[in-house]
Amino acid sequence: MQPGFILHPIIPVFFMLTISQLYTYPVKSMGGIDLTTARLTDRGFEYDRRWMLVDQNNRFISQRESPRLALLQPGILADGLSITHKINGDQLIIPFTPKGENITAVIWDDICELQLVDPAADAWLSNILERSCRLVYMPDNCSRRVDDSYSFNGELTSLSDAYPLLMIGQSSLDDLNSRLDIPVPMNRFRPNIVFTGGEPYHEDDMSHFAINGINLYGVKPCARCPIPTIDQNTAIASKEPIKTLATYRARNNKVYFGQNLLFDGGGVIRVGDLIID
């Protein structure tokens, strides 16, 4: 070896953790938007779960009780959102600036001051879902904190179930699909961040890592509700993949798949970024 020459070890591609997909879900329980670049705000990815539907009691509505929400696909426009029905093509346009008054709404155990969006949007969505509902928006002055049992610095979340980000490894889905008669796509699990590389369920043990200089923390494995059993293109539910996951990913009567994340500060995450684990 020549003097001064340093031999660096070759890192197998399999062990390099690389961001492969990014998603934001502007309206809770509707379809996700596939991104190449995602900007972190104080409560997760930009636009993520800033809108949701509420019932006549101002309690949140999700695919758990209204599977047809899966058929509604948001899009981001220059001055608002579009919501398009995946089957019949009907479309609703929602300006970024809501028109309505503030109401008190309930999401799980949290009570939030949210803003009504537009009566015309309420009528369109009520017709599609065949139930009375109203669309609400989370303004910047609404601060919903993460459960104190898992937070570090009073972190916020949007109108997600509990945490600002969810991450899943592609290897984990590949392992699950190897056990299923009919494989399922990643959209069943509604992650914000998907990565390639690593062993199946590598994310289970990722307590602290960095992406593009941003520190992220795995704080709680994601306990899965029935939503992954709903086909996101047809809104038809079945028993899988929860039935199979329950045979090897169950603990204390809950089934786990994916890792909930918190993070420090802001920044931008891009497809192709490396995860420094």
Coordinates of C-alpha atoms in Angstrom, one line a residue:
M1 CA 0.0 0.0 0.0
Q2 CA 1.4 3.4 -0.9
P3 CA 2.2 5.8 2.0
G4 CA -0.7 8.0 2.9
F5 CA -3.3 5.9 1.2
I6 CA -6.3 5.2 3.4
L7 CA -8.4 2.2 2.6
H8 CA -12.1 2.9 3.4
P9 CA -14.4 -0.1 4.0
I10 CA -17.0 -0.7 1.4
I11 CA -20.5 -0.5 2.9
P12 CA -22.9 -3.0 1.4
V13 CA -25.8 -1.3 -0.3
F14 CA -28.2 -3.5 1.7
F15 CA -27.2 -1.8 4.9
M16 CA -27.5 1.8 3.5
L17 CA -30.8 3.2 4.7
T18 CA -32.1 5.5 2.0
I19 CA -35.4 7.5 1.8
S20 CA -37.4 5.9 -1.0
Q21 CA -40.9 7.5 -0.5
L22 CA -42.4 10.6 1.2
Y23 CA -46.1 11.2 1.8
T24 CA -48.3 14.0 3.2
Y25 CA -52.0 13.5 3.9
P26 CA -53.7 16.9 3.9
V27 CA -57.1 15.7 5.0
K28 CA -57.2 13.1 7.7
S29 CA -58.1 9.6 6.4
M30 CA -58.2 10.7 2.8
G31 CA -55.5 9.6 0.3
G32 CA -51.8 10.6 0.5
I33 CA -49.8 12.7 -1.8
D34 CA -46.5 11.2 -3.0
L35 CA -43.7 13.7 -2.7
T36 CA -40.1 14.0 -3.8
T37 CA -39.3 16.7 -1.2
A38 CA -41.1 17.3 2.1
R39 CA -40.7 20.3 4.4
L40 CA -40.9 19.9 8.1
T41 CA -43.1 22.3 10.0
D42 CA -43.6 22.6 13.8
R43 CA -46.1 19.7 13.6
G44 CA -45.0 17.4 10.9
F45 CA -44.8 17.6 7.1
E46 CA -46.2 20.7 5.4
Y47 CA -50.0 20.3 4.9
D48 CA -50.1 16.9 6.7
R49 CA -53.5 16.4 8.5
R50 CA -54.3 20.1 8.7
W51 CA -57.9 19.3 7.6
M52 CA -60.3 16.7 8.8
L53 CA -64.0 15.8 8.8
V54 CA -66.2 16.0 11.9
D55 CA -69.7 14.6 12.6
Q56 CA -72.8 16.3 14.1
N57 CA -71.1 16.1 17.5
N58 CA -67.9 17.7 16.2
R59 CA -66.0 14.5 16.7
F60 CA -63.5 13.4 14.0
I61 CA -64.4 11.0 11.3
S62 CA -61.9 8.5 9.8
Q63 CA -61.9 5.4 7.6
R64 CA -62.7 3.3 10.6
E65 CA -66.3 4.3 10.4
S66 CA -66.4 5.8 6.9
P67 CA -64.2 3.6 4.5
R68 CA -65.3 5.7 1.5
L69 CA -62.8 8.4 2.6
A70 CA -60.2 6.2 1.0
L71 CA -61.7 7.1 -2.4
L72 CA -61.0 10.8 -2.0
Q73 CA -57.6 11.9 -3.3
P74 CA -56.3 15.4 -2.3
G75 CA -54.0 17.4 -4.4
I76 CA -52.0 20.6 -3.7
L77 CA -52.8 23.6 -5.9
A78 CA -51.2 27.0 -6.0
D79 CA -53.9 28.5 -3.7
G80 CA -55.7 25.5 -2.1
L81 CA -56.5 21.9 -2.2
S82 CA -58.3 19.7 -4.7
I83 CA -60.2 16.6 -3.6
T84 CA -60.9 14.2 -6.4
H85 CA -63.1 11.1 -6.2
K86 CA -60.9 8.2 -7.5
I87 CA -63.7 6.4 -9.3
N88 CA -66.1 9.0 -10.8
G89 CA -63.7 11.9 -11.1
D90 CA -65.8 14.4 -9.3
Q91 CA -63.7 17.2 -7.8
L92 CA -63.9 19.8 -5.0
I93 CA -61.6 22.8 -4.7
I94 CA -60.9 24.2 -1.3
P95 CA -59.1 27.5 -0.8
F96 CA -56.3 27.6 1.7
T97 CA -58.1 30.4 3.6
P98 CA -61.2 28.9 5.4
K99 CA -64.4 30.9 5.4
G100 CA -66.1 29.7 8.5
E101 CA -66.2 30.3 12.2
N102 CA -64.2 28.5 14.9
I103 CA -65.6 25.4 16.6
T104 CA -64.5 23.1 19.3
A105 CA -63.7 19.7 17.9
V106 CA -62.7 16.3 19.4
I107 CA -60.0 14.1 18.1
W108 CA -59.4 11.1 20.4
D109 CA -58.9 12.5 23.9
D110 CA -57.9 16.0 22.6
I111 CA -60.2 19.0 22.3
C112 CA -59.1 21.5 19.6
E113 CA -60.2 24.9 18.4
L114 CA -60.6 24.4 14.6
Q115 CA -62.1 26.5 11.8
L116 CA -65.0 25.5 9.6
V117 CA -63.9 25.6 5.9
D118 CA -67.0 26.1 3.7
P119 CA -70.6 25.0 3.7
A120 CA -70.4 24.0 0.0
A121 CA -67.5 21.7 0.8
D122 CA -69.6 20.2 3.6
A123 CA -72.5 19.5 1.3
W124 CA -70.2 17.9 -1.4
L125 CA -68.5 15.6 1.2
S126 CA -71.7 14.7 2.9
N127 CA -73.1 13.6 -0.4
I128 CA -70.1 11.5 -1.2
L129 CA -69.9 9.8 2.2
E130 CA -73.7 9.5 2.6
R131 CA -73.6 11.0 6.1
S132 CA -73.6 14.5 7.5
C133 CA -70.2 15.9 8.0
R134 CA -68.3 19.2 8.1
L135 CA -64.7 20.0 7.0
V136 CA -62.5 21.8 9.5
Y137 CA -59.0 23.2 9.4
M138 CA -56.3 23.4 12.1
P139 CA -54.9 27.0 12.1
D140 CA -51.4 27.8 13.2
N141 CA -52.6 29.1 16.6
C142 CA -54.0 25.7 17.5
S143 CA -51.3 23.8 19.4
R144 CA -52.0 20.1 19.9
R145 CA -49.3 18.4 22.0
V146 CA -48.0 14.9 21.7
D147 CA -48.7 12.6 24.7
D148 CA -46.4 13.8 27.5
S149 CA -45.4 10.2 28.2
Y150 CA -43.4 10.1 24.9
S151 CA -42.5 13.8 24.2
F152 CA -39.2 15.4 25.0
N153 CA -39.9 19.1 24.6
G154 CA -43.6 19.5 24.3
E155 CA -43.7 18.6 20.6
L156 CA -46.8 19.2 18.6
T157 CA -48.7 17.1 16.1
S158 CA -51.4 18.0 13.6
L159 CA -54.7 16.1 13.3
S160 CA -52.9 12.8 13.0
D161 CA -53.9 10.1 15.5
A162 CA -51.0 10.9 17.9
Y163 CA -47.6 11.7 16.4
P164 CA -46.2 14.0 13.7
L165 CA -44.5 11.4 11.6
L166 CA -44.7 7.7 10.8
M167 CA -41.9 5.7 9.3
I168 CA -41.8 2.2 7.8
G169 CA -39.0 0.2 6.1
Q170 CA -39.7 -1.3 2.7
S171 CA -38.1 -4.5 4.0
S172 CA -40.8 -4.7 6.6
L173 CA -43.5 -4.6 4.0
D174 CA -41.6 -7.1 1.8
D175 CA -41.5 -9.5 4.7
L176 CA -45.2 -9.1 5.4
N177 CA -46.0 -9.6 1.8
S178 CA -44.0 -12.8 1.7
R179 CA -46.4 -14.2 4.2
L180 CA -49.6 -13.1 2.4
D181 CA -51.5 -14.8 -0.4
I182 CA -52.2 -11.4 -2.0
P183 CA -49.6 -8.7 -1.3
V184 CA -50.7 -5.3 -0.1
P185 CA -49.2 -1.9 -1.1
M186 CA -47.5 0.5 1.3
N187 CA -50.5 2.9 1.2
R188 CA -52.5 0.6 3.5
F189 CA -50.2 1.8 6.3
R190 CA -50.2 5.5 5.6
P191 CA -46.5 6.3 6.4
N192 CA -44.9 9.7 6.0
I193 CA -41.4 8.2 5.4
V194 CA -40.4 5.0 3.7
F195 CA -36.8 3.8 3.5
T196 CA -35.0 1.0 1.7
G197 CA -32.1 -1.0 3.2
G198 CA -31.7 -2.8 6.5
E199 CA -33.4 -5.9 7.8
P200 CA -37.2 -6.2 8.1
Y201 CA -38.5 -4.2 11.0
H202 CA -35.2 -2.3 11.3
E203 CA -37.3 0.8 12.3
D204 CA -38.3 -0.9 15.5
D205 CA -34.9 -0.2 17.0
M206 CA -34.3 3.3 15.6
S207 CA -34.4 5.4 18.7
H208 CA -32.2 8.2 17.3
F209 CA -31.1 9.0 13.7
A210 CA -30.6 11.9 11.4
I211 CA -31.8 12.8 7.9
N212 CA -30.2 15.7 6.1
G213 CA -28.9 17.1 9.4
I214 CA -32.3 16.8 11.1
N215 CA -32.4 14.7 14.3
L216 CA -35.4 12.3 14.5
Y217 CA -36.4 10.0 17.3
G218 CA -38.3 6.7 17.3
V219 CA -40.6 7.1 20.3
K220 CA -43.3 4.4 20.0
P221 CA -44.1 1.5 17.7
C222 CA -47.3 2.1 15.8
A223 CA -50.3 0.1 17.0
R224 CA -52.4 -0.6 14.0
C225 CA -56.2 0.0 13.8
P226 CA -58.4 -1.7 11.2
I227 CA -57.6 0.9 8.4
P228 CA -54.8 -1.3 6.8
T229 CA -57.5 -3.8 6.0
I230 CA -59.2 -1.3 3.7
D231 CA -58.2 -1.3 0.0
Q232 CA -57.4 2.3 -0.7
N233 CA -58.6 2.1 -4.3
T234 CA -61.9 0.4 -3.7
A235 CA -62.8 1.2 0.0
I236 CA -63.5 -2.6 0.4
A237 CA -62.3 -4.1 3.7
S238 CA -61.0 -7.6 4.4
K239 CA -59.2 -9.4 7.3
E240 CA -55.7 -9.0 5.8
P241 CA -53.1 -7.9 6.4
I242 CA -53.9 -7.5 10.1
K243 CA -54.8 -11.2 10.5
T244 CA -51.4 -12.2 9.4
L245 CA -49.6 -9.5 11.2
A246 CA -51.3 -10.7 14.4
T247 CA -49.5 -14.0 14.1
Y248 CA -46.1 -12.5 14.6
R249 CA -46.3 -8.8 15.4
A250 CA -48.8 -8.8 18.3
R251 CA -48.1 -7.7 21.9
N252 CA -50.5 -7.0 24.7
N253 CA -53.5 -7.5 22.3
K254 CA -52.2 -4.9 19.8
V255 CA -50.6 -5.4 16.4
Y256 CA -47.6 -3.2 15.6
F257 CA -46.2 -2.1 12.2
G258 CA -44.1 1.0 11.8
Q259 CA -42.5 3.5 14.1
N260 CA -43.8 6.9 15.3
L261 CA -41.3 9.7 15.2
L262 CA -40.5 13.0 16.8
F263 CA -37.9 15.5 15.5
D264 CA -35.8 18.5 16.4
G265 CA -36.3 21.7 14.5
G266 CA -37.2 22.0 10.8
G267 CA -35.7 21.4 7.4
V268 CA -36.2 19.5 4.2
I269 CA -36.2 15.8 3.6
R270 CA -35.8 14.4 0.1
V271 CA -36.2 11.1 -1.6
G272 CA -32.7 9.7 -1.9
D273 CA -31.5 11.2 1.4
L274 CA -29.5 8.8 3.5
I275 CA -30.5 7.9 7.1
I276 CA -27.6 8.2 9.5
D277 CA -28.6 5.5 12.0

